[in-house]
Amino acid sequence: AMGIGFAISEALAAQGASIVIADLKGGAAAAEKLRAKGHKAAHVDADVSSEDDTLRMAAAATDAFGGIDILVNNAAIYSTLSLKPFDQLTVADWRKMLDVNVIGQFLCCKAVLPTFKKQSSGRIISISSGVAFKGNPGMLHYVASTGAIVSMTRTLATELGEFGVLVNSVAPGFTLSDGVHKNPELANTVSGFSVRGRALKRDMVPADVVGAVSFFAGPHAAFITGQTLVVDGGAYYH
């Protein structure tokens, strides 16, 4: 309903997609913003770590628009992170992170699969992170979760190809999203470091992510699956 997720929703809506925004809060307002611009949009209040919620999300999308063509897995724990050495992380920290960032994506994929199989088509685009390839310190559980998404993308692509489902991932660099702005520790610590490490010396914003997602969702990516595209201004060449 905000940040990268809403930027992606706006971009896909502008290209003709009907959008269902799923979030813990803010979904109704986000969907209304899209409708005010003439787009087709609905919302579902959903916790992606809940199997019941993800099934309800898929059902709501089908009820609203007659099917599901694209799943964008964007929900994740990141902007609320406090940077910690790995030995200060707790088991509870790990379980919360994996429940949302990894199991949440698994549940969302599982929820839309019956529709994709029935249609013999579908696109899954999962948002990972460039840290999966760089090993940033102070966030071991988050880095591990993004690496899992890259691996899941490859395996799902292999499993779902026979059903005409394409599975790809976009791995953004550090992005100054709405949530990050609300976490000064994260924004102030990571932003300068990230910009210095890029070929393109500026902050990354949510709009920088949408082109890659639109590409994977569109007709020009019809024979591409199992791939991860890093979008980070040239910080990591993958």
Coordinates of C-alpha atoms in Angstrom, one line a residue, residues 50-141:
S50 CA -1.2 -16.3 7.3
E51 CA -2.3 -19.0 4.9
D52 CA -5.9 -18.1 5.4
D53 CA -5.3 -14.5 4.5
T54 CA -3.4 -15.4 1.3
L55 CA -6.2 -17.7 0.2
R56 CA -8.7 -15.0 0.9
M57 CA -6.5 -12.6 -1.1
A58 CA -6.5 -14.8 -4.1
A59 CA -10.2 -15.4 -3.9
A60 CA -10.9 -11.7 -3.6
A61 CA -8.8 -11.0 -6.7
T62 CA -10.6 -13.6 -8.7
D63 CA -14.0 -12.4 -7.5
A64 CA -13.2 -8.8 -8.3
F65 CA -11.6 -9.2 -11.7
G66 CA -12.3 -12.8 -12.9
G67 CA -8.8 -14.2 -12.7
I68 CA -5.2 -13.5 -11.7
D69 CA -2.5 -12.9 -14.2
I70 CA 0.4 -11.4 -12.2
L71 CA 1.5 -11.9 -8.6
V72 CA 4.0 -9.4 -7.3
N73 CA 5.5 -10.6 -4.0
N74 CA 6.6 -7.3 -2.4
A75 CA 5.5 -7.5 1.3
A76 CA 8.5 -7.8 3.5
I77 CA 10.1 -6.8 6.8
Y78 CA 12.9 -4.3 6.1
S79 CA 12.2 -0.7 6.8
T80 CA 11.6 -1.3 10.5
L81 CA 15.0 -3.1 11.0
S82 CA 17.5 -2.2 13.7
L83 CA 21.0 -3.0 12.6
K84 CA 22.5 -5.7 14.9
P85 CA 25.6 -7.9 15.0
F86 CA 24.4 -11.4 14.2
D87 CA 25.1 -12.7 17.7
Q88 CA 22.6 -10.2 19.1
L89 CA 19.8 -11.5 16.9
T90 CA 17.2 -13.7 18.7
V91 CA 15.4 -16.7 17.5
A92 CA 12.2 -14.6 17.6
D93 CA 13.9 -12.1 15.2
W94 CA 14.6 -14.9 12.8
R95 CA 11.2 -16.5 12.9
K96 CA 9.4 -13.2 12.3
M97 CA 11.6 -12.4 9.4
L98 CA 11.3 -15.8 7.8
D99 CA 7.5 -16.0 8.4
V100 CA 6.9 -12.8 6.4
N101 CA 9.8 -12.6 3.9
V102 CA 10.1 -16.3 2.9
I103 CA 7.0 -18.2 4.1
G104 CA 4.8 -15.3 3.1
Q105 CA 6.1 -15.4 -0.5
F106 CA 5.6 -19.2 -0.5
L107 CA 2.0 -18.9 0.7
C108 CA 1.2 -16.2 -1.9
C109 CA 2.6 -18.3 -4.7
K110 CA 0.6 -21.3 -3.4
A111 CA -2.6 -19.3 -3.2
V112 CA -2.6 -18.2 -6.8
L113 CA -1.3 -21.4 -8.3
P114 CA -4.8 -23.1 -8.8
T115 CA -5.9 -20.1 -10.9
F116 CA -2.6 -20.1 -12.9
K117 CA -2.9 -23.8 -13.5
K118 CA -6.5 -23.4 -14.7
Q119 CA -5.4 -20.6 -17.1
S120 CA -2.2 -22.4 -18.1
S121 CA -0.5 -19.0 -17.6
G122 CA 0.7 -16.5 -15.0
R123 CA 3.6 -14.4 -13.9
I124 CA 5.2 -14.4 -10.5
I125 CA 7.6 -11.5 -9.8
S126 CA 9.2 -11.6 -6.3
I127 CA 11.1 -8.6 -4.8
S128 CA 14.4 -9.7 -3.3
S129 CA 17.3 -7.4 -2.6
G130 CA 20.8 -6.7 -3.8
V131 CA 22.1 -7.5 -0.3
A132 CA 21.6 -11.2 -1.2
F133 CA 24.7 -10.9 -3.4
K134 CA 26.7 -8.5 -1.2
G135 CA 26.3 -9.8 2.3
N136 CA 25.6 -6.5 4.1
P137 CA 26.5 -6.6 7.8
G138 CA 24.1 -5.9 10.6
M139 CA 21.1 -7.7 9.1
L140 CA 22.0 -11.4 8.7
H141 CA 18.4 -12.6 9.0

